[in-house]
Short mmCIF file of N, CA and C in Angstrom, two decimals:
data_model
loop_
_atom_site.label_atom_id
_atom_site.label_comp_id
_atom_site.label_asym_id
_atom_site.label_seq_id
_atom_site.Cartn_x
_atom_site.Cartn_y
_atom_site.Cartn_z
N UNK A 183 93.67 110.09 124.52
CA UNK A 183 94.79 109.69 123.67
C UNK A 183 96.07 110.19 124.33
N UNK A 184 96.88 109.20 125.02
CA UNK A 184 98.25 109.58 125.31
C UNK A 184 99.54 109.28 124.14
N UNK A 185 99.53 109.47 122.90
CA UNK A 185 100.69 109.23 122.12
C UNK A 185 99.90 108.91 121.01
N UNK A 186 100.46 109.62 119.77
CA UNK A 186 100.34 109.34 118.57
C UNK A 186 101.69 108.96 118.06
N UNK A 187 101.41 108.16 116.96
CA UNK A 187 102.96 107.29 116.21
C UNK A 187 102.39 107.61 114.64
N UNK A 188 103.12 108.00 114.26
CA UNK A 188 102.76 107.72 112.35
C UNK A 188 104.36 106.96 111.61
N UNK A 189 104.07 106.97 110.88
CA UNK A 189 104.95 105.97 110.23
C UNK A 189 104.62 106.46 108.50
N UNK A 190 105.49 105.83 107.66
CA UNK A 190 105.26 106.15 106.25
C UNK A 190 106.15 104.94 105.36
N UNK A 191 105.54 104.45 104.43
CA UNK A 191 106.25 103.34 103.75
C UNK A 191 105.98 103.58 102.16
N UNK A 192 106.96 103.12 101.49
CA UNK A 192 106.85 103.53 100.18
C UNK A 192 107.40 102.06 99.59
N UNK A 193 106.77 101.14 100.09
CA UNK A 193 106.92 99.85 99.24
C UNK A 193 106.04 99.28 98.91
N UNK A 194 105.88 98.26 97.72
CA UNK A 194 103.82 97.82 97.65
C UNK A 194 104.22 96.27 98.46
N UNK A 195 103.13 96.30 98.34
CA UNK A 195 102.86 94.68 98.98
C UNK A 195 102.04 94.04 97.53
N UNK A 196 102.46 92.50 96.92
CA UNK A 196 101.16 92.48 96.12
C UNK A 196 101.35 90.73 96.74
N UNK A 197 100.19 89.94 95.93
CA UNK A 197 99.94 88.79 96.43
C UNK A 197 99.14 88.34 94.97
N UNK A 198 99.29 87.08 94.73
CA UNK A 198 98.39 86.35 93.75
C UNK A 198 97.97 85.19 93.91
N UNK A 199 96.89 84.14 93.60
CA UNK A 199 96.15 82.98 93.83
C UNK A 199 95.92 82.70 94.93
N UNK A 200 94.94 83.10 95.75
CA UNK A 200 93.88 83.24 96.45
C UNK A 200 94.70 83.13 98.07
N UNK A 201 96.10 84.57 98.24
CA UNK A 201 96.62 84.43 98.96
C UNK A 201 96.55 86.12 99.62
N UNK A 202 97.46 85.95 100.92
CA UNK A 202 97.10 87.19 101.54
C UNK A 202 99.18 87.72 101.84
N UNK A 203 99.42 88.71 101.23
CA UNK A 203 100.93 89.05 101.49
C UNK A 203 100.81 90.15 102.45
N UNK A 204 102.30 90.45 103.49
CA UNK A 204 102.33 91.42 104.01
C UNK A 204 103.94 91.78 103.75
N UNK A 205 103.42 93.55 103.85
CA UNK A 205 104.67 94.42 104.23
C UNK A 205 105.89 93.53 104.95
N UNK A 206 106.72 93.58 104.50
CA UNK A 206 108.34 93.57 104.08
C UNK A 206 108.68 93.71 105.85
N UNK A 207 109.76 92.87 106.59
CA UNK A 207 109.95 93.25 108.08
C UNK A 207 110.82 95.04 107.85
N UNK A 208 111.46 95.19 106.90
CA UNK A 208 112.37 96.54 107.28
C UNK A 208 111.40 97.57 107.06
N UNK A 209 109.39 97.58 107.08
CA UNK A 209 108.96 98.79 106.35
C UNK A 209 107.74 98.73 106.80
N UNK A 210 107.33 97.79 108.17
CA UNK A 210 106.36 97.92 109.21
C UNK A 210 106.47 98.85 109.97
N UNK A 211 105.97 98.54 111.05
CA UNK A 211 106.11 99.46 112.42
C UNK A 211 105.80 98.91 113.72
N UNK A 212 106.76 99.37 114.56
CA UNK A 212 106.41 98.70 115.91
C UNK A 212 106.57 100.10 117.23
N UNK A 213 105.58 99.84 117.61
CA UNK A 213 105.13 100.57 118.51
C UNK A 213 105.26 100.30 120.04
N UNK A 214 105.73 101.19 121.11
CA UNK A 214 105.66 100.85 122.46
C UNK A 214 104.51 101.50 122.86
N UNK A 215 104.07 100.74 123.99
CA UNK A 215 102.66 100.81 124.23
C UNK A 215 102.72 100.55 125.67
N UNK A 216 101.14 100.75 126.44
CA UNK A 216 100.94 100.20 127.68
C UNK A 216 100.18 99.38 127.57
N UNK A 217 100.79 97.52 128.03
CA UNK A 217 99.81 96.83 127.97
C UNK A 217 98.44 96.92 128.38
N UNK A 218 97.62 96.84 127.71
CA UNK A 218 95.64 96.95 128.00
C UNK A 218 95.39 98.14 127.76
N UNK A 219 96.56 98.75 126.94
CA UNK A 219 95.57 100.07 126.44
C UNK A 219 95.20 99.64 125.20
N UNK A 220 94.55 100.93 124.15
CA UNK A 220 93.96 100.48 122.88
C UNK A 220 94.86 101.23 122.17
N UNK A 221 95.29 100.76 121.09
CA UNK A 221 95.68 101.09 119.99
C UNK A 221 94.43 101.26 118.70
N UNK A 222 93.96 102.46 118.58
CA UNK A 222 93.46 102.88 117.57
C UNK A 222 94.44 103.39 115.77
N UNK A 223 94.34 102.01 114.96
CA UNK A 223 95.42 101.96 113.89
C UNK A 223 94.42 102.26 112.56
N UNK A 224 94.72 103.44 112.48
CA UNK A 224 95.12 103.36 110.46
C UNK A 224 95.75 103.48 109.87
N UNK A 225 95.77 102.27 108.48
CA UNK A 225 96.71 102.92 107.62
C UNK A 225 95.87 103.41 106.47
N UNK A 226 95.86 104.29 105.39
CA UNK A 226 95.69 105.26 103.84
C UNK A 226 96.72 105.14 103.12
N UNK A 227 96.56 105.25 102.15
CA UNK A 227 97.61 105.81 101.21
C UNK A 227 98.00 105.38 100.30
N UNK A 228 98.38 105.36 99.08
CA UNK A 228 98.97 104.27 98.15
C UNK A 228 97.58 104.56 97.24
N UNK A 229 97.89 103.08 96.38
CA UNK A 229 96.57 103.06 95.72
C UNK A 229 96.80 101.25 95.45
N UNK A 230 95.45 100.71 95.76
CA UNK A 230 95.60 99.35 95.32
C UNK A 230 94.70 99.18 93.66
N UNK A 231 95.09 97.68 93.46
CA UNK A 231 94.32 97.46 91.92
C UNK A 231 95.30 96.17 91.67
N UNK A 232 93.86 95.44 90.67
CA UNK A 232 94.15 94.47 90.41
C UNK A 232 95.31 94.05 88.60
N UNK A 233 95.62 92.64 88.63
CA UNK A 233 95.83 92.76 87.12
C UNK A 233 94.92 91.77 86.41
N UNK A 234 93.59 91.89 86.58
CA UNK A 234 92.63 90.74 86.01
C UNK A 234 91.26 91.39 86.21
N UNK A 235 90.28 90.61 86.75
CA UNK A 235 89.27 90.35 86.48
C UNK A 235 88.45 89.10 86.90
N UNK A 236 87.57 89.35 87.60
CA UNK A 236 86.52 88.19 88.44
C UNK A 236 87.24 87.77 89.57
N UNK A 237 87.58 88.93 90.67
CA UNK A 237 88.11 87.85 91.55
C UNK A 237 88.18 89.39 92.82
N UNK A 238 87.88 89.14 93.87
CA UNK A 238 87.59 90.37 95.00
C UNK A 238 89.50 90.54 95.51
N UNK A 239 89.57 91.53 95.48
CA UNK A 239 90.97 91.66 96.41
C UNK A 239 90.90 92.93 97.35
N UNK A 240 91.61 93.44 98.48
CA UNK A 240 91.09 94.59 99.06
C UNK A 240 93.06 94.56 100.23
N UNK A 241 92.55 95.32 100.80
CA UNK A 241 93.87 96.18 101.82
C UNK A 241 93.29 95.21 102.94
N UNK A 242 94.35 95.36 103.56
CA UNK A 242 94.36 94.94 105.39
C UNK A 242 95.46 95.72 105.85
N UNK A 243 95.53 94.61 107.19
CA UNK A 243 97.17 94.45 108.21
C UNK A 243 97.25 93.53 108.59
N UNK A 244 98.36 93.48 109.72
CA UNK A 244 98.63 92.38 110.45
C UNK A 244 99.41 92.74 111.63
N UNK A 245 98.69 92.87 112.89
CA UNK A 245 99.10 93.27 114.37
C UNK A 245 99.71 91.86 114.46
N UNK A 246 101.32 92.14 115.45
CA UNK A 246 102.22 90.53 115.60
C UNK A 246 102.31 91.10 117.21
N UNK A 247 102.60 90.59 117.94
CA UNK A 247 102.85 90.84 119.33
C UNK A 247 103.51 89.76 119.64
N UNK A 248 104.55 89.62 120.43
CA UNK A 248 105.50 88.28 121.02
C UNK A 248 104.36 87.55 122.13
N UNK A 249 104.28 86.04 121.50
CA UNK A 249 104.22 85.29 122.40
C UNK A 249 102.32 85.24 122.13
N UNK A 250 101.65 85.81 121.23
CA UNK A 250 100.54 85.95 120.92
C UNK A 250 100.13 85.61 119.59
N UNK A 251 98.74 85.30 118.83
CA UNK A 251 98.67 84.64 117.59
C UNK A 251 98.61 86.18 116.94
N UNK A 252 99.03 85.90 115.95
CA UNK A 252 98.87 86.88 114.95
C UNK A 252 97.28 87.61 114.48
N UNK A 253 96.93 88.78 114.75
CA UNK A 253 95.80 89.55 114.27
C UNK A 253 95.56 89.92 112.72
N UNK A 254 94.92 89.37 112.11
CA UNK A 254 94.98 90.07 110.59
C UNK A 254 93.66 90.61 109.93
N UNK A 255 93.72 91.83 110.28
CA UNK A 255 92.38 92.64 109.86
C UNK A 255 92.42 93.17 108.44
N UNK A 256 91.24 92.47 107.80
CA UNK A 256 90.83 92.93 106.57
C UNK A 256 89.54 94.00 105.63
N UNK A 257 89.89 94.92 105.25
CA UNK A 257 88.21 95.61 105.63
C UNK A 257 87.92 95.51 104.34
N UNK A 258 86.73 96.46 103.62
CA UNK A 258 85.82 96.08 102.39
C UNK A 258 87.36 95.85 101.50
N UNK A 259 86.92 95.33 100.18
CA UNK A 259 87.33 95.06 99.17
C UNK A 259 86.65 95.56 97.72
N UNK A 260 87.33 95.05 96.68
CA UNK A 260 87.29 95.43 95.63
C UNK A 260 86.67 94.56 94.85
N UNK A 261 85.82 94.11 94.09
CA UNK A 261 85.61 93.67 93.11
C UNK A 261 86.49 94.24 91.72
N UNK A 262 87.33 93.05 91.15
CA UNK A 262 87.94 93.18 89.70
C UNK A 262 86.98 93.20 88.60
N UNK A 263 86.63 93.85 87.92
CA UNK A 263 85.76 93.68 86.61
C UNK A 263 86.54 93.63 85.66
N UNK A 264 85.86 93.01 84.45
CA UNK A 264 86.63 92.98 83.51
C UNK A 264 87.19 94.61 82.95
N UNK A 265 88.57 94.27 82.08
CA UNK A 265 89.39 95.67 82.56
C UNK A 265 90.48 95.50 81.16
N UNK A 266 89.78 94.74 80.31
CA UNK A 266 90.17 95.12 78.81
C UNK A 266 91.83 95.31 78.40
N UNK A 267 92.75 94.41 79.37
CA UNK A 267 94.03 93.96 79.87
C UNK A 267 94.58 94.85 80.74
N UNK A 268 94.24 96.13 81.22
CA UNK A 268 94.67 97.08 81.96
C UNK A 268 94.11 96.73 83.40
N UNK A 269 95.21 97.49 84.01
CA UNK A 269 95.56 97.49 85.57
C UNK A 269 94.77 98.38 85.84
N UNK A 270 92.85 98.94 85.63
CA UNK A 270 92.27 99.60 85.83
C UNK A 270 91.43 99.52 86.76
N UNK A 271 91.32 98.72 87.81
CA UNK A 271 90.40 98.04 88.97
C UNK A 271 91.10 98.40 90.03
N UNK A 272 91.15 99.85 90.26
CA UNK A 272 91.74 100.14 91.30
C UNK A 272 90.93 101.18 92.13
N UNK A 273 91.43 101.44 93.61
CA UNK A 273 91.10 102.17 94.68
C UNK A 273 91.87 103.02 95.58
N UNK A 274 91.55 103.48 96.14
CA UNK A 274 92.55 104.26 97.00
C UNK A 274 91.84 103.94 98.72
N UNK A 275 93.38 102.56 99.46
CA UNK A 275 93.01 101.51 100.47
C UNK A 275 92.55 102.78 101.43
N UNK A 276 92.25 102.25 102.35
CA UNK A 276 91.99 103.06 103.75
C UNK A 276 91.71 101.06 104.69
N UNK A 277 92.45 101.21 106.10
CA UNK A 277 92.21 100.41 107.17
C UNK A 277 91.95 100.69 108.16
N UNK A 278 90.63 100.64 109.46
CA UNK A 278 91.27 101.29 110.47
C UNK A 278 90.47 100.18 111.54
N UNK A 279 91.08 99.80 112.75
CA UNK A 279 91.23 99.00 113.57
C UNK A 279 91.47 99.14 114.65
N UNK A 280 90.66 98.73 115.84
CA UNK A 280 90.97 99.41 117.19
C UNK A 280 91.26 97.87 118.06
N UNK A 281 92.63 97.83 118.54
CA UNK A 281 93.33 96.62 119.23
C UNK A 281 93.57 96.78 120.84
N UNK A 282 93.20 96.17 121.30
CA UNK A 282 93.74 96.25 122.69
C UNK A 282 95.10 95.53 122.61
N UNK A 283 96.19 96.22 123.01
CA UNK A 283 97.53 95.41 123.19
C UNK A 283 97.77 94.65 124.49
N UNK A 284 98.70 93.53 124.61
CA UNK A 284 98.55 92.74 125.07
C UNK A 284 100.07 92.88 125.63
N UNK A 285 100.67 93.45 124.73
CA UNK A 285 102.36 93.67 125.61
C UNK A 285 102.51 94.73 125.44
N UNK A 286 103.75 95.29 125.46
CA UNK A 286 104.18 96.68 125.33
C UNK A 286 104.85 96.92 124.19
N UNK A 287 104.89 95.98 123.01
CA UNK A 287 105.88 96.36 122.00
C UNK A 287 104.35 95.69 120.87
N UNK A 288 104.09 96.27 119.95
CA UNK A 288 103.06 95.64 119.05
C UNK A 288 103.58 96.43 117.60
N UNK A 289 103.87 95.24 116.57
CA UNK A 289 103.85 95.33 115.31
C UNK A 289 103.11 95.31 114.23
N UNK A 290 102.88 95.99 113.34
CA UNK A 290 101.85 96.42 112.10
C UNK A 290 102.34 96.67 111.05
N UNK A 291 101.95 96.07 109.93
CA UNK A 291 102.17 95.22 108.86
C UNK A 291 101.22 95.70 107.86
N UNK A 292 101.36 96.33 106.82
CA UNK A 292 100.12 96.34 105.98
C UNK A 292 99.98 95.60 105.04
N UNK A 293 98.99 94.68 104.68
CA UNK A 293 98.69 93.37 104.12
C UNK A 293 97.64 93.65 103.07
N UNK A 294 97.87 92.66 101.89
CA UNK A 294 96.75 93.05 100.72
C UNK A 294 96.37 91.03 100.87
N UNK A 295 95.50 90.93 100.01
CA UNK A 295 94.54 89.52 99.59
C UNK A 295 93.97 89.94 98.73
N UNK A 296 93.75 88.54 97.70
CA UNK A 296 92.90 88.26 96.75
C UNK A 296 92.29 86.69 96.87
N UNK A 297 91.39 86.79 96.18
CA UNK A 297 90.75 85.27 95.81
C UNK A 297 90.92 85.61 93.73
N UNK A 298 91.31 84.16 93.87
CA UNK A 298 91.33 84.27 92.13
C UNK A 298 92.85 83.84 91.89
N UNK A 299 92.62 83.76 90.78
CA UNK A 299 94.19 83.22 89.81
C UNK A 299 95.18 84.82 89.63
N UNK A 300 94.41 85.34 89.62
CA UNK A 300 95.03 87.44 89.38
C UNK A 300 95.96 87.90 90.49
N UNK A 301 96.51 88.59 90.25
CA UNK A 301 97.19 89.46 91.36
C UNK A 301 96.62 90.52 91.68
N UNK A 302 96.76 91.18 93.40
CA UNK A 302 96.55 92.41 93.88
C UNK A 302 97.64 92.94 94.55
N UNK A 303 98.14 94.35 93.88
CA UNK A 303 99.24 95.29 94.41
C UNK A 303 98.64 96.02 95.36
N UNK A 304 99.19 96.46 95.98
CA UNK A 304 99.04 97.61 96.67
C UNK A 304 100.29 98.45 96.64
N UNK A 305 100.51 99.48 95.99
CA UNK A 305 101.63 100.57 95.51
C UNK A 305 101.61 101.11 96.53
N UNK A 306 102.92 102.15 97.08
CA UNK A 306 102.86 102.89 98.10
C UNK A 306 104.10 103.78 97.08
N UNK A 307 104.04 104.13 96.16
CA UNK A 307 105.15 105.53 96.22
C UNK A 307 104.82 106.79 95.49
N UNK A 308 105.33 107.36 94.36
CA UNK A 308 104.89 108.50 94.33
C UNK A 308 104.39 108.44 92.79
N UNK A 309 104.43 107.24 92.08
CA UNK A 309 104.13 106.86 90.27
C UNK A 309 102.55 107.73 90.19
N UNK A 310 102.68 108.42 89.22
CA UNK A 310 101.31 108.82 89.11
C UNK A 310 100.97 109.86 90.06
N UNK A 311 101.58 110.15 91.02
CA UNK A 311 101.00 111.34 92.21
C UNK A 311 99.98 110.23 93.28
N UNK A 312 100.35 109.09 93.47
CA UNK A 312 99.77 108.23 94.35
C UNK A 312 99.89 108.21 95.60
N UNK A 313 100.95 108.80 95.98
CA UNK A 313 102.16 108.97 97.28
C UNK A 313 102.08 107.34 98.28
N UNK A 314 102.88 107.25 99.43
CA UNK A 314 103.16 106.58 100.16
C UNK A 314 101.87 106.27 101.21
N UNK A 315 101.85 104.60 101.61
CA UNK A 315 100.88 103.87 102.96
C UNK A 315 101.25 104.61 103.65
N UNK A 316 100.35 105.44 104.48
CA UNK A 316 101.04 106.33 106.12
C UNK A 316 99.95 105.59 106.76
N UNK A 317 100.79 105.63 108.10
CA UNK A 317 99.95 104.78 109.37
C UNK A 317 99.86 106.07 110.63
N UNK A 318 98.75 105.56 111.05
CA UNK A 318 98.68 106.71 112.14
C UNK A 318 97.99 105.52 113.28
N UNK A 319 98.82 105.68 114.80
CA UNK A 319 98.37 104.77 115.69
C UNK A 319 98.53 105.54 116.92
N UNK A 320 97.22 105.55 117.42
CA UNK A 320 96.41 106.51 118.30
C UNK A 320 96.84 105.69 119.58
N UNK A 321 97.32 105.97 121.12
CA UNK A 321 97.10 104.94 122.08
C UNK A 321 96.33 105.74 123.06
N UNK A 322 95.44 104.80 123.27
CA UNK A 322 94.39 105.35 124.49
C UNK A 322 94.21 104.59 126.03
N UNK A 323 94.39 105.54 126.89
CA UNK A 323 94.95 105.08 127.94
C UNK A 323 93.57 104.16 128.59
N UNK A 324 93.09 103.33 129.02
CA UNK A 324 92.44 102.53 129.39
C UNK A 324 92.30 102.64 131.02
#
């Protein structure tokens, strides 16, 4: 590992009907890098949850690099159960993703999805003692 980067965001991302939203451009992160090394990325933190019932939603990202298609990694998810009108179908996200970069500048995005008519937040601030998405991106020299 030659360079660690962390980052910290305190905005949610949410998304509804069977769509996938990402982090806001002023509250990503972009990283310099050596092309063909690996970027080992997680993000934690926050807490996600749904406002419904019968419908899977879960955390991701989204690696952007110039001049390349967009990467969008999604890991387990959530099943919504029924939740008796409360915002009680929740988790605490974790992502982690190992990218080979392709240029020297690579951007990361933290992204939520659902399937269903419902919405999925993903909170990042401090309501409840939940605190902020922190990203931690490992680069390993290749």
């Amino acid at each position: 590992i030659i360079k660690v980067t962390t980052h910290t965001s305190t905005t949610h991302v949410d998304t509804s009907s069977s769509a996938e939203a990402l982090e806001t451009d002023a509250n990503d992160i972009t990283v310099t890098c050596t092309a063909g090394n690996k970027l080992h990325i997680t993000i934690a933190g926050g807490h996600i949850f749904s406002s419904g019932s019968g419908f899977y939603f879960g955390a991701g990202m989204q690696i952007k690099e110039s001049g390349q298609s967009d990467v969008d990694v999604f890991g387990g998810g959530c099943y919504a159960r029924s939740d008796g009108g409360g915002y009680d179908n929740d988790m605490l996200p974790c992502i982690i993703y190992t990218h080979t970069a392709v240029t020297t500048s690579v951007t990361i995005k933290g992204a939520t999805r659902c399937s269903g008519s419902n919405t999925a937040y993903w909170e990042a601030n401090n309501s409840a003692g939940r605190g902020p998405r922190r990203y931690m991106i490992q680069e390993e020299k290749v």
